[in-house]
Amino acid sequence: MLENIRVVLVNTSHPGNIGGAARAMKNMGLSQLVLVDPQDFPSADAVARASGASDVLDAAQVVGTLEEALVGCSLVLGTSARDRRIPWPLLDPRECGVAACEQAQQGAHVALVFGREYAGLTNEELQRCHFHVHIPSDPAFSSLNLAAAVQVLAYEVRMAWLAAENQPTKTPKLEATAIQSSQPVTADELESFYAHLEQALVEIKFLDPAKPRHLMSRLRRLYGRSEVSKLEMNILRGILTETIKAARGEHSEREKVDV
Ligand code: SAH
């Protein structure tokens, strides 16, 4: 589906920006690059900036006019550094990502069109687009680097694509850690922690079993308030184990808790 979305760069002056755009595309799973009358291409600068994405550059189609670049496209999205170059239906990058994905999913071809570094797209070129897309940058300094603008839209396309495919946007490993670290402890785990805590406090002579006063109930109130997770409980239990060993003069390599 992402192969149905092409990135069109019009009359780019700096080959480095073509390479940067290729890299931005490949990071986000896009591969179809079309160059309209580039000023300097192929170029070693483009390859250098593309880093590992020179396959996108190698497969890039070079054409003479924007019309040729748009052949077969039923949705054309033109980007502009200014929000209202000419009055036209306007999308923000998020809406652009969703619209591009929806069309591509239905088998239609979509073009994301980017302009010249110094002059953007001409009014005539902008009028060939169904929608204009403006990245809501600071109006006092609104123009992004060309490859950076490609990155923003390619990212939005990817987010829309991941949502459409029901794919997670968080890596499973991190998600699992987050879930594990936020899982609350159970009442019985908390009870054995209090027993362990009491034992440690006696060992270090902070708590006199003959005169316990209200210490344990106060500590229960403290820990009861703090919504300790399973991961945090493991850390506390590790500290208690080592405290007891230290108080007894025993030394051993503590198994490290992965915090
Ligand atoms: N001086 C030009 C700036 C062009 S920047 C002008 O005022 O139009 C080069 C290209 O990067 C633009 O043609 C557009 O494709 C993209 N771009 C830069 N900033 C952008 C923004 N804020 N929103 C959308 N596209 C942007």
PDB file of C-alpha atoms and ligand atoms in Angstrom:
ATOM      1  CA  MET A   1       0.000   0.000   0.000  1.00  0.00           C
ATOM      2  CA  LEU A   2       2.799   2.468   0.821  1.00  0.00           C
ATOM      3  CA  GLU A   3       4.183   1.867  -2.693  1.00  0.00           C
ATOM      4  CA  ASN A   4       1.145   3.775  -3.945  1.00  0.00           C
ATOM      5  CA  ILE A   5       2.417   6.933  -2.284  1.00  0.00           C
ATOM      6  CA  ARG A   6       5.106   8.815  -4.167  1.00  0.00           C
ATOM      7  CA  VAL A   7       7.187  11.769  -3.057  1.00  0.00           C
ATOM      8  CA  VAL A   8       7.706  14.340  -5.803  1.00  0.00           C
ATOM      9  CA  LEU A   9      10.510  16.894  -5.443  1.00  0.00           C
ATOM     10  CA  VAL A  10      10.269  19.774  -7.892  1.00  0.00           C
ATOM     11  CA  ASN A  11      13.406  21.371  -9.301  1.00  0.00           C
ATOM     12  CA  THR A  12      15.540  20.749  -6.213  1.00  0.00           C
ATOM     13  CA  SER A  13      18.814  22.725  -6.157  1.00  0.00           C
ATOM     14  CA  HIS A  14      20.789  20.894  -3.468  1.00  0.00           C
ATOM     15  CA  PRO A  15      21.448  17.197  -4.076  1.00  0.00           C
ATOM     16  CA  GLY A  16      22.014  16.818  -0.321  1.00  0.00           C
ATOM     17  CA  ASN A  17      18.332  17.554   0.183  1.00  0.00           C
ATOM     18  CA  ILE A  18      17.413  14.816  -2.290  1.00  0.00           C
ATOM     19  CA  GLY A  19      19.514  12.376  -0.259  1.00  0.00           C
ATOM     20  CA  GLY A  20      18.008  13.622   2.998  1.00  0.00           C
ATOM     21  CA  ALA A  21      14.520  13.187   1.593  1.00  0.00           C
ATOM     22  CA  ALA A  22      15.340   9.625   0.451  1.00  0.00           C
ATOM     23  CA  ARG A  23      16.538   8.761   3.929  1.00  0.00           C
ATOM     24  CA  ALA A  24      13.450  10.300   5.562  1.00  0.00           C
ATOM     25  CA  MET A  25      11.260   8.298   3.202  1.00  0.00           C
ATOM     26  CA  LYS A  26      12.997   4.985   3.787  1.00  0.00           C
ATOM     27  CA  ASN A  27      12.833   5.442   7.574  1.00  0.00           C
ATOM     28  CA  MET A  28       9.074   5.700   7.241  1.00  0.00           C
ATOM     29  CA  GLY A  29       8.645   2.867   4.732  1.00  0.00           C
ATOM     30  CA  LEU A  30       8.178   4.997   1.605  1.00  0.00           C
ATOM     31  CA  SER A  31      10.143   4.091  -1.503  1.00  0.00           C
ATOM     32  CA  GLN A  32       8.755   5.913  -4.542  1.00  0.00           C
ATOM     33  CA  LEU A  33      10.764   9.048  -5.252  1.00  0.00           C
ATOM     34  CA  VAL A  34      10.148  11.170  -8.351  1.00  0.00           C
ATOM     35  CA  LEU A  35      12.455  14.073  -9.202  1.00  0.00           C
ATOM     36  CA  VAL A  36      11.183  16.785 -11.497  1.00  0.00           C
ATOM     37  CA  ASP A  37      14.072  18.470 -13.296  1.00  0.00           C
ATOM     38  CA  PRO A  38      16.593  18.268 -10.426  1.00  0.00           C
ATOM     39  CA  GLN A  39      19.481  20.725 -10.772  1.00  0.00           C
ATOM     40  CA  ASP A  40      22.212  18.269  -9.797  1.00  0.00           C
ATOM     41  CA  PHE A  41      21.429  14.554  -9.862  1.00  0.00           C
ATOM     42  CA  PRO A  42      22.812  11.889  -9.619  1.00  0.00           C
ATOM     43  CA  SER A  43      25.307  13.228  -7.133  1.00  0.00           C
ATOM     44  CA  ALA A  44      27.753  12.015  -4.493  1.00  0.00           C
ATOM     45  CA  ASP A  45      26.233  14.542  -2.048  1.00  0.00           C
ATOM     46  CA  ALA A  46      22.837  12.917  -2.442  1.00  0.00           C
ATOM     47  CA  VAL A  47      24.307   9.459  -1.774  1.00  0.00           C
ATOM     48  CA  ALA A  48      26.180  10.769   1.284  1.00  0.00           C
ATOM     49  CA  ARG A  49      23.073  12.358   2.811  1.00  0.00           C
ATOM     50  CA  ALA A  50      20.924   9.336   1.974  1.00  0.00           C
ATOM     51  CA  SER A  51      23.107   7.254   4.291  1.00  0.00           C
ATOM     52  CA  GLY A  52      21.717   3.728   3.883  1.00  0.00           C
ATOM     53  CA  ALA A  53      18.871   4.798   1.609  1.00  0.00           C
ATOM     54  CA  SER A  54      20.756   4.891  -1.682  1.00  0.00           C
ATOM     55  CA  ASP A  55      18.385   2.198  -3.002  1.00  0.00           C
ATOM     56  CA  VAL A  56      15.628   4.835  -2.928  1.00  0.00           C
ATOM     57  CA  LEU A  57      17.895   7.179  -4.911  1.00  0.00           C
ATOM     58  CA  ASP A  58      18.845   4.436  -7.392  1.00  0.00           C
ATOM     59  CA  ALA A  59      15.175   3.707  -8.034  1.00  0.00           C
ATOM     60  CA  ALA A  60      14.217   7.414  -8.274  1.00  0.00           C
ATOM     61  CA  GLN A  61      12.437   8.395 -11.432  1.00  0.00           C
ATOM     62  CA  VAL A  62      13.713  11.587 -13.064  1.00  0.00           C
ATOM     63  CA  VAL A  63      11.191  13.455 -15.217  1.00  0.00           C
ATOM     64  CA  GLY A  64      11.092  16.811 -16.966  1.00  0.00           C
ATOM     65  CA  THR A  65       7.748  18.187 -15.809  1.00  0.00           C
ATOM     66  CA  LEU A  66       5.356  18.028 -12.887  1.00  0.00           C
ATOM     67  CA  GLU A  67       2.644  16.630 -15.192  1.00  0.00           C
ATOM     68  CA  GLU A  68       4.818  13.596 -15.916  1.00  0.00           C
ATOM     69  CA  ALA A  69       5.455  13.115 -12.201  1.00  0.00           C
ATOM     70  CA  LEU A  70       1.728  13.078 -11.499  1.00  0.00           C
ATOM     71  CA  VAL A  71       0.671  10.571 -14.162  1.00  0.00           C
ATOM     72  CA  GLY A  72      -1.743   8.042 -12.645  1.00  0.00           C
ATOM     73  CA  CYS A  73      -2.260   9.964  -9.395  1.00  0.00           C
ATOM     74  CA  SER A  74      -5.807  10.521  -8.201  1.00  0.00           C
ATOM     75  CA  LEU A  75      -4.795  12.458  -5.108  1.00  0.00           C
ATOM     76  CA  VAL A  76      -2.182  15.200  -5.288  1.00  0.00           C
ATOM     77  CA  LEU A  77      -1.115  16.946  -2.084  1.00  0.00           C
ATOM     78  CA  GLY A  78       1.053  20.037  -2.521  1.00  0.00           C
ATOM     79  CA  THR A  79       3.099  21.428   0.333  1.00  0.00           C
ATOM     80  CA  SER A  80       3.698  25.068   1.060  1.00  0.00           C
ATOM     81  CA  ALA A  81       5.781  26.836   3.684  1.00  0.00           C
ATOM     82  CA  ARG A  82       3.136  29.550   3.851  1.00  0.00           C
ATOM     83  CA  ASP A  83      -0.348  28.582   4.958  1.00  0.00           C
ATOM     84  CA  ARG A  84      -2.219  30.532   2.298  1.00  0.00           C
ATOM     85  CA  ARG A  85      -0.283  31.037  -0.899  1.00  0.00           C
ATOM     86  CA  ILE A  86      -3.563  30.891  -2.823  1.00  0.00           C
ATOM     87  CA  PRO A  87      -7.045  30.148  -1.450  1.00  0.00           C
ATOM     88  CA  TRP A  88      -7.315  26.365  -1.641  1.00  0.00           C
ATOM     89  CA  PRO A  89      -8.545  23.407   0.398  1.00  0.00           C
ATOM     90  CA  LEU A  90      -5.969  23.056   3.141  1.00  0.00           C
ATOM     91  CA  LEU A  91      -4.967  20.009   5.217  1.00  0.00           C
ATOM     92  CA  ASP A  92      -2.674  19.809   8.183  1.00  0.00           C
ATOM     93  CA  PRO A  93       0.029  17.091   8.101  1.00  0.00           C
ATOM     94  CA  ARG A  94      -2.066  14.672  10.185  1.00  0.00           C
ATOM     95  CA  GLU A  95      -5.056  14.970   7.881  1.00  0.00           C
ATOM     96  CA  CYS A  96      -2.679  14.624   4.936  1.00  0.00           C
ATOM     97  CA  GLY A  97      -1.296  11.330   6.323  1.00  0.00           C
ATOM     98  CA  VAL A  98      -4.796   9.934   6.825  1.00  0.00           C
ATOM     99  CA  ALA A  99      -6.033  11.066   3.403  1.00  0.00           C
ATOM    100  CA  ALA A 100      -2.962   9.659   1.626  1.00  0.00           C
ATOM    101  CA  CYS A 101      -3.321   6.311   3.404  1.00  0.00           C
ATOM    102  CA  GLU A 102      -7.035   6.023   2.751  1.00  0.00           C
ATOM    103  CA  GLN A 103      -6.549   6.576  -0.977  1.00  0.00           C
ATOM    104  CA  ALA A 104      -3.506   4.323  -1.200  1.00  0.00           C
ATOM    105  CA  GLN A 105      -5.376   1.576   0.619  1.00  0.00           C
ATOM    106  CA  GLN A 106      -8.038   1.681  -2.048  1.00  0.00           C
ATOM    107  CA  GLY A 107      -5.365   1.143  -4.680  1.00  0.00           C
ATOM    108  CA  ALA A 108      -5.234   4.772  -5.833  1.00  0.00           C
ATOM    109  CA  HIS A 109      -1.953   6.552  -6.460  1.00  0.00           C
ATOM    110  CA  VAL A 110      -1.069   9.513  -4.295  1.00  0.00           C
ATOM    111  CA  ALA A 111       1.575  12.221  -4.750  1.00  0.00           C
ATOM    112  CA  LEU A 112       3.124  14.377  -2.035  1.00  0.00           C
ATOM    113  CA  VAL A 113       4.662  17.323  -3.868  1.00  0.00           C
ATOM    114  CA  PHE A 114       7.498  19.445  -2.472  1.00  0.00           C
ATOM    115  CA  GLY A 115       8.857  22.701  -3.903  1.00  0.00           C
ATOM    116  CA  ARG A 116      12.156  24.430  -4.551  1.00  0.00           C
ATOM    117  CA  GLU A 117      14.396  25.385  -1.631  1.00  0.00           C
ATOM    118  CA  TYR A 118      14.351  29.075  -2.562  1.00  0.00           C
ATOM    119  CA  ALA A 119      10.941  29.602  -4.101  1.00  0.00           C
ATOM    120  CA  GLY A 120       8.678  26.683  -3.149  1.00  0.00           C
ATOM    121  CA  LEU A 121       6.035  25.665  -5.694  1.00  0.00           C
ATOM    122  CA  THR A 122       4.696  28.162  -8.241  1.00  0.00           C
ATOM    123  CA  ASN A 123       1.015  29.113  -8.131  1.00  0.00           C
ATOM    124  CA  GLU A 124       0.519  27.137 -11.305  1.00  0.00           C
ATOM    125  CA  GLU A 125       2.023  24.041  -9.688  1.00  0.00           C
ATOM    126  CA  LEU A 126      -0.038  24.563  -6.540  1.00  0.00           C
ATOM    127  CA  GLN A 127      -3.174  24.704  -8.665  1.00  0.00           C
ATOM    128  CA  ARG A 128      -2.436  21.211  -9.939  1.00  0.00           C
ATOM    129  CA  CYS A 129      -2.894  19.888  -6.408  1.00  0.00           C
ATOM    130  CA  HIS A 130      -6.173  18.743  -4.890  1.00  0.00           C
ATOM    131  CA  PHE A 131      -5.148  19.922  -1.448  1.00  0.00           C
ATOM    132  CA  HIS A 132      -2.436  22.050   0.044  1.00  0.00           C
ATOM    133  CA  VAL A 133      -0.587  20.958   3.139  1.00  0.00           C
ATOM    134  CA  HIS A 134       1.075  23.352   5.535  1.00  0.00           C
ATOM    135  CA  ILE A 135       3.185  22.206   8.473  1.00  0.00           C
ATOM    136  CA  PRO A 136       2.057  24.580  11.243  1.00  0.00           C
ATOM    137  CA  SER A 137       5.481  26.066  11.922  1.00  0.00           C
ATOM    138  CA  ASP A 138       6.112  29.423  13.622  1.00  0.00           C
ATOM    139  CA  PRO A 139       4.785  32.052  11.170  1.00  0.00           C
ATOM    140  CA  ALA A 140       7.826  34.197  11.959  1.00  0.00           C
ATOM    141  CA  PHE A 141      10.099  31.435  10.593  1.00  0.00           C
ATOM    142  CA  SER A 142       7.839  29.105   8.711  1.00  0.00           C
ATOM    143  CA  SER A 143      10.052  27.481   6.117  1.00  0.00           C
ATOM    144  CA  LEU A 144      11.488  24.054   6.979  1.00  0.00           C
ATOM    145  CA  ASN A 145      14.439  22.482   5.242  1.00  0.00           C
ATOM    146  CA  LEU A 146      13.098  20.490   2.303  1.00  0.00           C
ATOM    147  CA  ALA A 147      14.185  17.078   3.667  1.00  0.00           C
ATOM    148  CA  ALA A 148      12.804  17.993   7.100  1.00  0.00           C
ATOM    149  CA  ALA A 149       9.431  18.795   5.525  1.00  0.00           C
ATOM    150  CA  VAL A 150       9.509  15.423   3.745  1.00  0.00           C
ATOM    151  CA  GLN A 151      10.268  13.793   7.106  1.00  0.00           C
ATOM    152  CA  VAL A 152       7.264  15.370   8.818  1.00  0.00           C
ATOM    153  CA  LEU A 153       4.800  14.249   6.141  1.00  0.00           C
ATOM    154  CA  ALA A 154       6.379  10.806   5.768  1.00  0.00           C
ATOM    155  CA  TYR A 155       6.035  10.359   9.543  1.00  0.00           C
ATOM    156  CA  GLU A 156       2.368  11.306   9.443  1.00  0.00           C
ATOM    157  CA  VAL A 157       1.816   8.868   6.590  1.00  0.00           C
ATOM    158  CA  ARG A 158       3.476   6.158   8.644  1.00  0.00           C
ATOM    159  CA  MET A 159       1.411   6.884  11.754  1.00  0.00           C
ATOM    160  CA  ALA A 160      -1.790   6.755   9.691  1.00  0.00           C
ATOM    161  CA  TRP A 161      -0.615   3.553   8.021  1.00  0.00           C
ATOM    162  CA  LEU A 162       0.248   1.876  11.341  1.00  0.00           C
ATOM    163  CA  ALA A 163      -3.191   2.822  12.693  1.00  0.00           C
ATOM    164  CA  ALA A 164      -4.898   1.500   9.544  1.00  0.00           C
ATOM    165  CA  GLU A 165      -2.952  -1.767   9.833  1.00  0.00           C
ATOM    166  CA  ASN A 166      -3.656  -2.028  13.568  1.00  0.00           C
ATOM    167  CA  GLN A 167       0.051  -2.158  14.214  1.00  0.00           C
ATOM    168  CA  PRO A 168       1.500  -0.924  17.496  1.00  0.00           C
ATOM    169  CA  THR A 169       3.406   2.358  17.542  1.00  0.00           C
ATOM    170  CA  LYS A 170       5.338   1.261  20.624  1.00  0.00           C
ATOM    171  CA  THR A 171       7.885  -1.511  20.475  1.00  0.00           C
ATOM    172  CA  PRO A 172       6.540  -4.651  22.205  1.00  0.00           C
ATOM    173  CA  LYS A 173       9.565  -4.939  24.510  1.00  0.00           C
ATOM    174  CA  LEU A 174       9.164  -1.420  25.892  1.00  0.00           C
ATOM    175  CA  GLU A 175       5.451  -1.917  26.220  1.00  0.00           C
ATOM    176  CA  ALA A 176       5.968  -5.130  28.216  1.00  0.00           C
ATOM    177  CA  THR A 177       8.408  -3.376  30.539  1.00  0.00           C
ATOM    178  CA  ALA A 178       5.997  -0.491  31.005  1.00  0.00           C
ATOM    179  CA  ILE A 179       3.177  -2.879  31.869  1.00  0.00           C
ATOM    180  CA  GLN A 180       5.352  -4.913  34.231  1.00  0.00           C
ATOM    181  CA  SER A 181       6.667  -1.811  35.953  1.00  0.00           C
ATOM    182  CA  SER A 182       3.212  -0.341  36.430  1.00  0.00           C
ATOM    183  CA  GLN A 183       1.480  -3.529  37.617  1.00  0.00           C
ATOM    184  CA  PRO A 184       0.307  -2.988  41.178  1.00  0.00           C
ATOM    185  CA  VAL A 185       1.360  -5.368  43.950  1.00  0.00           C
ATOM    186  CA  THR A 186      -1.225  -7.677  45.471  1.00  0.00           C
ATOM    187  CA  ALA A 187      -2.299  -7.613  49.128  1.00  0.00           C
ATOM    188  CA  ASP A 188      -0.389 -10.824  49.925  1.00  0.00           C
ATOM    189  CA  GLU A 189       2.796  -9.484  48.305  1.00  0.00           C
ATOM    190  CA  LEU A 190       2.442  -6.374  50.417  1.00  0.00           C
ATOM    191  CA  GLU A 191       1.986  -8.517  53.562  1.00  0.00           C
ATOM    192  CA  SER A 192       5.175 -10.487  52.970  1.00  0.00           C
ATOM    193  CA  PHE A 193       6.975  -7.201  52.291  1.00  0.00           C
ATOM    194  CA  TYR A 194       5.837  -5.852  55.705  1.00  0.00           C
ATOM    195  CA  ALA A 195       7.096  -9.045  57.380  1.00  0.00           C
ATOM    196  CA  HIS A 196      10.435  -8.672  55.600  1.00  0.00           C
ATOM    197  CA  LEU A 197      10.612  -4.977  56.491  1.00  0.00           C
ATOM    198  CA  GLU A 198       9.897  -5.689  60.141  1.00  0.00           C
ATOM    199  CA  GLN A 199      12.597  -8.371  60.199  1.00  0.00           C
ATOM    200  CA  ALA A 200      15.134  -5.956  58.688  1.00  0.00           C
ATOM    201  CA  LEU A 201      14.233  -3.180  61.137  1.00  0.00           C
ATOM    202  CA  VAL A 202      14.728  -5.564  64.051  1.00  0.00           C
ATOM    203  CA  GLU A 203      18.073  -6.773  62.634  1.00  0.00           C
ATOM    204  CA  ILE A 204      19.412  -3.239  62.326  1.00  0.00           C
ATOM    205  CA  LYS A 205      17.964  -2.452  65.774  1.00  0.00           C
ATOM    206  CA  PHE A 206      15.701   0.299  64.557  1.00  0.00           C
ATOM    207  CA  LEU A 207      12.732  -1.614  65.887  1.00  0.00           C
ATOM    208  CA  ASP A 208      12.718  -3.110  69.351  1.00  0.00           C
ATOM    209  CA  PRO A 209      10.294  -6.078  69.308  1.00  0.00           C
ATOM    210  CA  ALA A 210       9.733  -5.531  73.026  1.00  0.00           C
ATOM    211  CA  LYS A 211       8.631  -1.910  72.404  1.00  0.00           C
ATOM    212  CA  PRO A 212       7.295  -1.795  68.849  1.00  0.00           C
ATOM    213  CA  ARG A 213       5.062   1.292  69.431  1.00  0.00           C
ATOM    214  CA  HIS A 214       3.234   2.301  66.246  1.00  0.00           C
ATOM    215  CA  LEU A 215       6.144   1.975  63.860  1.00  0.00           C
ATOM    216  CA  MET A 216       4.814  -0.850  61.683  1.00  0.00           C
ATOM    217  CA  SER A 217       1.328   0.570  61.408  1.00  0.00           C
ATOM    218  CA  ARG A 218       2.780   3.953  60.406  1.00  0.00           C
ATOM    219  CA  LEU A 219       4.982   2.313  57.796  1.00  0.00           C
ATOM    220  CA  ARG A 220       1.987   0.335  56.517  1.00  0.00           C
ATOM    221  CA  ARG A 221       0.140   3.604  56.055  1.00  0.00           C
ATOM    222  CA  LEU A 222       3.098   5.106  54.200  1.00  0.00           C
ATOM    223  CA  TYR A 223       3.596   2.185  51.793  1.00  0.00           C
ATOM    224  CA  GLY A 224      -0.145   1.658  51.450  1.00  0.00           C
ATOM    225  CA  ARG A 225      -0.459   5.203  50.118  1.00  0.00           C
ATOM    226  CA  SER A 226       2.292   4.921  47.570  1.00  0.00           C
ATOM    227  CA  GLU A 227       0.793   2.485  45.033  1.00  0.00           C
ATOM    228  CA  VAL A 228       3.960   0.413  44.851  1.00  0.00           C
ATOM    229  CA  SER A 229       4.315  -1.523  41.598  1.00  0.00           C
ATOM    230  CA  LYS A 230       5.637  -5.090  41.285  1.00  0.00           C
ATOM    231  CA  LEU A 231       8.921  -3.781  39.919  1.00  0.00           C
ATOM    232  CA  GLU A 232       9.334  -1.279  42.761  1.00  0.00           C
ATOM    233  CA  MET A 233       8.455  -3.997  45.277  1.00  0.00           C
ATOM    234  CA  ASN A 234      11.262  -6.153  43.877  1.00  0.00           C
ATOM    235  CA  ILE A 235      13.676  -3.286  44.425  1.00  0.00           C
ATOM    236  CA  LEU A 236      12.509  -2.747  48.020  1.00  0.00           C
ATOM    237  CA  ARG A 237      12.772  -6.471  48.763  1.00  0.00           C
ATOM    238  CA  GLY A 238      16.299  -6.501  47.324  1.00  0.00           C
ATOM    239  CA  ILE A 239      17.292  -3.593  49.564  1.00  0.00           C
ATOM    240  CA  LEU A 240      15.893  -5.398  52.640  1.00  0.00           C
ATOM    241  CA  THR A 241      17.729  -8.620  51.809  1.00  0.00           C
ATOM    242  CA  GLU A 242      21.012  -6.756  51.486  1.00  0.00           C
ATOM    243  CA  THR A 243      20.358  -4.707  54.626  1.00  0.00           C
ATOM    244  CA  ILE A 244      19.874  -7.884  56.650  1.00  0.00           C
ATOM    245  CA  LYS A 245      23.013  -9.444  55.178  1.00  0.00           C
ATOM    246  CA  ALA A 246      25.026  -6.314  55.917  1.00  0.00           C
ATOM    247  CA  ALA A 247      23.725  -6.217  59.508  1.00  0.00           C
ATOM    248  CA  ARG A 248      24.805  -9.847  59.951  1.00  0.00           C
ATOM    249  CA  GLY A 249      28.181  -9.178  58.373  1.00  0.00           C
ATOM    250  CA  GLU A 250      27.470 -11.517  55.499  1.00  0.00           C
ATOM    251  CA  HIS A 251      28.685 -10.421  52.093  1.00  0.00           C
ATOM    252  CA  SER A 252      27.509 -11.824  48.867  1.00  0.00           C
ATOM    253  CA  GLU A 253      27.127 -10.675  45.298  1.00  0.00           C
ATOM    254  CA  ARG A 254      23.580  -9.405  45.159  1.00  0.00           C
ATOM    255  CA  GLU A 255      21.700 -10.373  42.064  1.00  0.00           C
ATOM    256  CA  LYS A 256      21.199  -7.082  40.292  1.00  0.00           C
ATOM    257  CA  VAL A 257      17.642  -5.858  39.958  1.00  0.00           C
ATOM    258  CA  ASP A 258      16.978  -4.604  36.443  1.00  0.00           C
ATOM    259  CA  VAL A 259      15.457  -1.212  37.160  1.00  0.00           C
TER     260      VAL A 259
HETATM  261  N1  SAH B   1      11.008  30.149   0.230  1.00  0.00           N
HETATM  262  C1  SAH B   1      10.124  29.065  -0.018  1.00  0.00           C
HETATM  263  C2  SAH B   1      10.454  27.965   0.957  1.00  0.00           C
HETATM  264  C3  SAH B   1      10.506  26.676   0.340  1.00  0.00           C
HETATM  265  S1  SAH B   1      11.028  25.479   1.456  1.00  0.00           S
HETATM  266  C4  SAH B   1       8.688  29.493   0.150  1.00  0.00           C
HETATM  267  O1  SAH B   1       8.461  30.469   0.840  1.00  0.00           O
HETATM  268  O2  SAH B   1       7.783  28.829  -0.357  1.00  0.00           O
HETATM  269  C5  SAH B   1      11.108  24.112   0.357  1.00  0.00           C
HETATM  270  C6  SAH B   1       9.931  23.203   0.413  1.00  0.00           C
HETATM  271  O3  SAH B   1       9.845  22.557   1.679  1.00  0.00           O
HETATM  272  C7  SAH B   1       8.568  23.847   0.230  1.00  0.00           C
HETATM  273  O4  SAH B   1       8.269  24.086  -1.135  1.00  0.00           O
HETATM  274  C8  SAH B   1       7.683  22.784   0.808  1.00  0.00           C
HETATM  275  O5  SAH B   1       7.553  21.741  -0.107  1.00  0.00           O
HETATM  276  C9  SAH B   1       8.493  22.312   1.995  1.00  0.00           C
HETATM  277  N2  SAH B   1       8.180  23.060   3.220  1.00  0.00           N
HETATM  278  C10 SAH B   1       8.999  23.853   3.929  1.00  0.00           C
HETATM  279  N3  SAH B   1       8.370  24.350   5.005  1.00  0.00           N
HETATM  280  C11 SAH B   1       7.115  23.869   4.971  1.00  0.00           C
HETATM  281  C12 SAH B   1       5.961  24.016   5.807  1.00  0.00           C
HETATM  282  N4  SAH B   1       5.983  24.771   6.897  1.00  0.00           N
HETATM  283  N5  SAH B   1       4.846  23.346   5.466  1.00  0.00           N
HETATM  284  C13 SAH B   1       4.800  22.560   4.363  1.00  0.00           C
HETATM  285  N6  SAH B   1       5.846  22.399   3.539  1.00  0.00           N
HETATM  286  C14 SAH B   1       6.995  23.034   3.840  1.00  0.00           C
END
